[in-house]
Amino acid sequence: MTAVEPIPVAPRDEFPPEERKPRRRRGIRGQRPGWVTYAVLGVFLLGCFFPYYWSILIGSGDSSTIRDPNMSWIPGGNFFANAAAVVSNPAVNFWLALWNSIWSSVVIAASVVFFSTLAGWAFAKLRFAGSRWLLVFVIATMAVPTQLGVVPLYILFADLGWTGQIGAIIIPALVTAFGVFWMTRYLQQAVPDELIEAARVDGASSFRTFWTIGIPAARPAAAMLGLFTFVTAWNNFFWPFIVLDRQNPTLPVSLSLLQSNYFVDYSIVLAGVILATIPLLILFIFAGKQLVSGIMAGAVKG
């Protein structure tokens, strides 16, 4: 037999450097935004921040600041005095209005998230007669202006004796058509039908399946819906102004009383606006990171 000669192998050091090192993957061209994108976003950011900065300028001045043509663009030192004037004003009833706004906004946001997720789960994953047309009807209600229902709604709460009570602004906002549509569209894509069938095979009831599968899957969309609902309820002025009175107002209604005098001091008015905005800023600071991470997690899972 003829011996098989071994194939000569070059030493490790004789390989070219480009063959020894792993090649780096080149990123997709255009994936990283350029300076134009950052410039446009910066302009939009300044445009969004300018009204708040303008309120700080006026709210930290005095009554003549808004009419001063040579107004300084550096905030003054009267903000705390103006804020104290807002808080101590007996007509505003600031602390009661602040508590009413916090309480009503939290209850409305939690209720909208729960009921919208429950209804969205039914429309997205349960099969029942007329579900499609019922969802179309719910979406169609968003085209009805809110002002059309103010008069009959006020008559209803007046007959119940609920005018002037915080419940009059909470009960009509317990669930929204937009929230149902939002959660329906999200759950249709986030939860596969095979997962629900597996839960049914294991003997889980419909509500148990919703509680253990639907709610964890809907967390990113529910977080965004809850945040936006809280902001909407916090800034709501029209219906609370009609159904509430001065003895039991929300914060936007109480701050409107600062403009009811013959002479309006806009430095005090805008100081009150800043005080009403601070809780929302705190909410975005603490919930912003979790909100973005939840959205990204939902996008990756989808």
Short mmCIF file of C-alpha atoms in Angstrom, two decimals:
data_model
loop_
_atom_site.label_atom_id
_atom_site.label_comp_id
_atom_site.label_asym_id
_atom_site.label_seq_id
_atom_site.Cartn_x
_atom_site.Cartn_y
_atom_site.Cartn_z
CA MET A 1 0.00 0.00 0.00
CA THR A 2 1.07 3.45 -0.79
CA ALA A 3 1.21 5.72 2.25
CA VAL A 4 -0.99 8.81 2.06
CA GLU A 5 1.08 11.86 2.32
CA PRO A 6 -0.27 14.48 4.78
CA ILE A 7 -1.45 17.75 3.35
CA PRO A 8 0.87 20.52 4.43
CA VAL A 9 -0.85 23.12 6.62
CA ALA A 10 0.55 26.57 6.96
CA PRO A 11 1.34 27.77 10.46
CA ARG A 12 -1.23 30.01 12.13
CA ASP A 13 0.99 33.03 11.82
CA GLU A 14 1.29 32.58 8.05
CA PHE A 15 -2.39 33.27 7.43
CA PRO A 16 -3.09 36.79 6.22
CA PRO A 17 -4.42 39.09 8.96
CA GLU A 18 -7.67 39.68 7.11
CA GLU A 19 -8.41 35.95 7.19
CA ARG A 20 -7.72 35.53 10.93
CA LYS A 21 -9.90 38.38 12.16
CA PRO A 22 -13.66 38.04 11.93
CA ARG A 23 -15.17 40.44 9.51
CA ARG A 24 -17.34 43.16 10.94
CA ARG A 25 -20.85 43.33 9.67
CA ARG A 26 -21.52 46.51 7.90
CA GLY A 27 -24.63 48.32 9.02
CA ILE A 28 -27.46 48.92 6.65
CA ARG A 29 -26.94 52.11 4.75
CA GLY A 30 -29.29 54.82 5.89
CA GLN A 31 -30.06 53.10 9.18
CA ARG A 32 -28.33 55.78 11.22
CA PRO A 33 -29.99 59.21 11.02
CA GLY A 34 -27.93 62.08 9.72
CA TRP A 35 -27.54 65.66 10.89
CA VAL A 36 -30.60 66.77 8.91
CA THR A 37 -32.82 64.47 10.95
CA TYR A 38 -31.36 65.73 14.21
CA ALA A 39 -31.72 69.34 13.05
CA VAL A 40 -35.41 68.87 12.19
CA LEU A 41 -36.06 67.10 15.48
CA GLY A 42 -34.24 69.89 17.33
CA VAL A 43 -36.43 72.52 15.68
CA PHE A 44 -39.59 70.63 16.61
CA LEU A 45 -38.29 70.18 20.16
CA LEU A 46 -37.66 73.90 20.53
CA GLY A 47 -41.09 74.66 19.10
CA CYS A 48 -42.73 72.36 21.64
CA PHE A 49 -40.69 73.72 24.56
CA PHE A 50 -41.10 77.42 23.70
CA PRO A 51 -44.69 77.86 25.04
CA TYR A 52 -43.63 76.35 28.36
CA TYR A 53 -40.54 78.58 28.50
CA TRP A 54 -42.70 81.60 27.67
CA SER A 55 -44.99 80.71 30.58
CA ILE A 56 -41.94 80.52 32.84
CA LEU A 57 -40.80 83.98 31.68
CA ILE A 58 -44.17 85.58 32.33
CA GLY A 59 -44.90 83.56 35.48
CA SER A 60 -41.59 84.59 37.05
CA GLY A 61 -42.18 88.31 36.38
CA ASP A 62 -44.75 90.82 37.53
CA SER A 63 -47.96 92.24 36.08
CA SER A 64 -46.09 94.54 33.68
CA THR A 65 -43.76 91.88 32.24
CA ILE A 66 -46.09 90.76 29.46
CA ARG A 67 -46.46 94.35 28.16
CA ASP A 68 -42.77 95.21 28.38
CA PRO A 69 -41.24 95.52 24.86
CA ASN A 70 -37.76 95.14 26.37
CA MET A 71 -38.61 92.01 28.32
CA SER A 72 -35.63 89.95 29.34
CA TRP A 73 -35.41 86.37 28.09
CA ILE A 74 -34.00 85.30 31.44
CA PRO A 75 -36.62 84.22 34.03
CA GLY A 76 -37.17 86.65 36.87
CA GLY A 77 -37.30 86.00 40.56
CA ASN A 78 -41.02 86.40 41.32
CA PHE A 79 -42.17 82.88 40.51
CA PHE A 80 -42.41 81.68 44.10
CA ALA A 81 -44.29 84.82 45.12
CA ASN A 82 -46.73 84.34 42.23
CA ALA A 83 -47.10 80.64 43.02
CA ALA A 84 -47.81 81.50 46.66
CA ALA A 85 -50.47 83.95 45.51
CA VAL A 86 -52.13 81.17 43.52
CA VAL A 87 -52.00 78.64 46.34
CA SER A 88 -53.26 81.08 48.98
CA ASN A 89 -56.09 82.47 46.85
CA PRO A 90 -59.34 81.40 48.59
CA ALA A 91 -61.30 81.59 45.33
CA VAL A 92 -59.00 79.07 43.64
CA ASN A 93 -59.09 76.43 46.41
CA PHE A 94 -55.85 75.02 45.00
CA TRP A 95 -55.20 71.99 47.21
CA LEU A 96 -58.73 70.61 46.90
CA ALA A 97 -58.62 71.14 43.14
CA LEU A 98 -55.23 69.39 42.96
CA TRP A 99 -56.53 66.38 44.88
CA ASN A 100 -59.68 66.21 42.72
CA SER A 101 -57.57 66.26 39.55
CA ILE A 102 -55.22 63.54 40.81
CA TRP A 103 -58.02 61.33 42.07
CA SER A 104 -60.25 61.63 39.02
CA SER A 105 -57.38 61.25 36.53
CA VAL A 106 -56.01 58.12 38.22
CA VAL A 107 -59.44 56.46 38.42
CA ILE A 108 -60.29 57.34 34.81
CA ALA A 109 -56.94 56.12 33.48
CA ALA A 110 -57.13 52.82 35.39
CA SER A 111 -60.74 52.23 34.37
CA VAL A 112 -60.13 53.01 30.70
CA VAL A 113 -57.12 50.68 30.59
CA PHE A 114 -58.96 47.77 32.25
CA PHE A 115 -62.27 47.99 30.38
CA SER A 116 -60.64 48.81 27.05
CA THR A 117 -58.29 45.84 27.40
CA LEU A 118 -61.19 43.58 28.35
CA ALA A 119 -63.32 44.74 25.41
CA GLY A 120 -60.34 44.67 23.05
CA TRP A 121 -59.62 41.07 24.08
CA ALA A 122 -63.23 40.11 23.34
CA PHE A 123 -63.22 41.76 19.92
CA ALA A 124 -59.77 40.48 18.99
CA LYS A 125 -59.77 36.87 20.26
CA LEU A 126 -63.34 35.78 21.01
CA ARG A 127 -65.81 34.69 18.36
CA PHE A 128 -69.42 35.75 18.85
CA ALA A 129 -72.26 36.82 16.59
CA GLY A 130 -72.13 40.43 15.44
CA SER A 131 -68.68 41.15 16.86
CA ARG A 132 -67.47 42.83 13.68
CA TRP A 133 -70.46 45.14 13.34
CA LEU A 134 -70.42 45.93 17.04
CA LEU A 135 -66.79 46.99 16.75
CA VAL A 136 -67.67 49.16 13.75
CA PHE A 137 -70.43 50.79 15.84
CA VAL A 138 -67.99 51.48 18.69
CA ILE A 139 -65.51 53.07 16.29
CA ALA A 140 -68.28 55.12 14.66
CA THR A 141 -69.11 56.73 18.01
CA MET A 142 -65.77 58.56 17.83
CA ALA A 143 -67.25 60.64 14.99
CA VAL A 144 -69.95 62.03 17.30
CA PRO A 145 -68.90 65.38 18.83
CA THR A 146 -68.73 65.41 22.61
CA GLN A 147 -70.72 68.64 22.74
CA LEU A 148 -73.85 66.86 21.44
CA GLY A 149 -74.15 64.81 24.61
CA VAL A 150 -73.50 67.57 27.12
CA VAL A 151 -77.11 68.73 27.59
CA PRO A 152 -78.73 65.29 28.08
CA LEU A 153 -75.80 64.18 30.23
CA TYR A 154 -76.15 67.22 32.46
CA ILE A 155 -79.90 66.65 32.78
CA LEU A 156 -79.25 63.03 33.77
CA PHE A 157 -76.75 63.95 36.50
CA ALA A 158 -78.99 66.77 37.70
CA ASP A 159 -81.86 64.31 38.14
CA LEU A 160 -79.52 61.97 40.04
CA GLY A 161 -78.30 64.84 42.22
CA TRP A 162 -74.67 64.35 41.19
CA THR A 163 -73.92 67.82 39.88
CA GLY A 164 -70.99 69.32 41.73
CA GLN A 165 -69.61 65.85 42.56
CA ILE A 166 -66.37 64.36 41.20
CA GLY A 167 -68.27 61.23 40.19
CA ALA A 168 -70.00 63.27 37.51
CA ILE A 169 -66.74 63.57 35.58
CA ILE A 170 -65.47 60.05 36.34
CA ILE A 171 -68.47 57.92 35.33
CA PRO A 172 -68.87 59.21 31.73
CA ALA A 173 -65.15 58.56 31.09
CA LEU A 174 -64.83 55.03 32.48
CA VAL A 175 -64.27 53.62 28.97
CA THR A 176 -63.57 55.23 25.61
CA ALA A 177 -64.15 54.09 22.04
CA PHE A 178 -60.59 54.97 21.13
CA GLY A 179 -59.25 52.82 23.95
CA VAL A 180 -61.30 49.83 22.77
CA PHE A 181 -60.12 50.26 19.18
CA TRP A 182 -56.51 50.75 20.30
CA MET A 183 -56.40 47.59 22.41
CA THR A 184 -58.30 45.55 19.82
CA ARG A 185 -55.78 46.30 17.09
CA TYR A 186 -52.85 45.63 19.39
CA LEU A 187 -54.12 42.32 20.78
CA GLN A 188 -54.94 41.04 17.31
CA GLN A 189 -51.25 41.15 16.45
CA ALA A 190 -49.62 40.55 19.85
CA VAL A 191 -51.32 37.31 20.93
CA PRO A 192 -51.31 34.25 18.62
CA ASP A 193 -54.44 32.12 18.53
CA GLU A 194 -52.39 28.98 19.21
CA LEU A 195 -51.49 30.31 22.66
CA ILE A 196 -55.17 30.76 23.53
CA GLU A 197 -56.00 27.27 22.28
CA ALA A 198 -53.23 25.84 24.44
CA ALA A 199 -54.66 27.62 27.49
CA ARG A 200 -58.11 26.20 26.75
CA VAL A 201 -56.68 22.70 26.42
CA ASP A 202 -55.12 23.13 29.87
CA GLY A 203 -58.58 23.92 31.25
CA ALA A 204 -58.27 27.69 31.73
CA SER A 205 -61.50 29.68 31.63
CA SER A 206 -61.99 32.66 29.34
CA PHE A 207 -61.31 35.19 32.09
CA ARG A 208 -58.32 33.21 33.36
CA THR A 209 -56.90 33.18 29.84
CA PHE A 210 -57.43 36.92 29.60
CA TRP A 211 -55.82 37.53 33.00
CA THR A 212 -52.75 35.34 32.48
CA ILE A 213 -52.15 35.87 28.75
CA GLY A 214 -54.02 38.94 27.58
CA ILE A 215 -52.97 41.41 30.27
CA PRO A 216 -49.20 40.64 30.17
CA ALA A 217 -49.24 40.79 26.36
CA ALA A 218 -51.18 44.07 26.37
CA ARG A 219 -48.85 45.81 28.85
CA PRO A 220 -46.98 48.04 26.34
CA ALA A 221 -50.16 49.32 24.67
CA ALA A 222 -51.93 49.61 28.03
CA ALA A 223 -49.10 51.73 29.43
CA MET A 224 -49.33 54.19 26.56
CA LEU A 225 -53.14 54.27 26.72
CA GLY A 226 -53.08 54.86 30.47
CA LEU A 227 -50.55 57.67 30.18
CA PHE A 228 -52.42 59.50 27.43
CA THR A 229 -55.75 58.98 29.20
CA PHE A 230 -54.33 60.43 32.41
CA VAL A 231 -53.06 63.51 30.56
CA THR A 232 -56.41 63.96 28.79
CA ALA A 233 -58.37 63.66 32.03
CA TRP A 234 -55.96 66.02 33.80
CA ASN A 235 -56.34 68.72 31.13
CA ASN A 236 -60.09 68.28 30.64
CA PHE A 237 -61.85 71.59 31.15
CA PHE A 238 -65.13 71.63 29.20
CA TRP A 239 -67.25 69.04 31.03
CA PRO A 240 -65.86 69.71 34.57
CA PHE A 241 -66.51 73.43 34.06
CA ILE A 242 -70.17 72.66 33.34
CA VAL A 243 -70.98 70.01 35.91
CA LEU A 244 -68.77 71.09 38.84
CA ASP A 245 -69.03 74.18 41.03
CA ARG A 246 -66.47 76.45 42.67
CA GLN A 247 -66.61 74.57 45.95
CA ASN A 248 -65.44 71.28 44.39
CA PRO A 249 -63.46 72.00 41.20
CA THR A 250 -60.65 70.33 39.33
CA LEU A 251 -57.38 72.15 38.72
CA PRO A 252 -58.13 73.56 35.24
CA VAL A 253 -61.51 74.84 36.46
CA SER A 254 -60.03 76.45 39.57
CA LEU A 255 -57.24 78.15 37.60
CA SER A 256 -59.80 79.67 35.25
CA LEU A 257 -61.09 81.66 38.24
CA LEU A 258 -57.84 83.65 38.17
CA GLN A 259 -59.12 85.34 35.01
CA SER A 260 -62.56 86.21 36.36
CA ASN A 261 -61.51 89.60 37.77
CA TYR A 262 -61.68 92.93 35.96
CA PHE A 263 -57.89 93.13 35.90
CA VAL A 264 -56.08 89.94 34.96
CA ASP A 265 -52.53 89.50 36.25
CA TYR A 266 -51.08 87.12 33.69
CA SER A 267 -47.95 86.53 35.76
CA ILE A 268 -50.10 84.89 38.44
CA VAL A 269 -52.22 83.07 35.85
CA LEU A 270 -49.19 81.56 34.13
CA ALA A 271 -47.59 80.71 37.46
CA GLY A 272 -50.70 78.67 38.17
CA VAL A 273 -50.39 77.03 34.74
CA ILE A 274 -46.82 76.00 35.57
CA LEU A 275 -47.95 74.56 38.90
CA ALA A 276 -50.60 72.53 37.08
CA THR A 277 -48.01 71.23 34.59
CA ILE A 278 -45.42 70.11 37.16
CA PRO A 279 -47.28 66.86 38.10
CA LEU A 280 -47.43 65.88 34.43
CA LEU A 281 -43.71 66.50 34.01
CA ILE A 282 -42.97 64.36 37.07
CA LEU A 283 -45.17 61.61 35.62
CA PHE A 284 -43.32 61.66 32.30
CA ILE A 285 -39.93 61.65 34.03
CA PHE A 286 -40.71 58.54 36.08
CA ALA A 287 -42.86 56.70 33.53
CA GLY A 288 -41.09 57.73 30.32
CA LYS A 289 -38.31 55.14 30.50
CA GLN A 290 -40.69 52.31 31.34
CA LEU A 291 -43.07 53.45 28.62
CA VAL A 292 -40.39 53.46 25.93
CA SER A 293 -38.99 50.11 27.05
CA GLY A 294 -42.47 48.61 27.01
CA ILE A 295 -43.13 49.91 23.52
CA MET A 296 -39.82 48.52 22.25
CA ALA A 297 -40.52 45.16 23.89
CA GLY A 298 -43.90 45.02 22.21
CA ALA A 299 -42.37 45.96 18.87
CA VAL A 300 -39.76 43.19 19.12
CA LYS A 301 -42.36 40.62 20.12
CA GLY A 302 -44.65 41.70 17.32
#
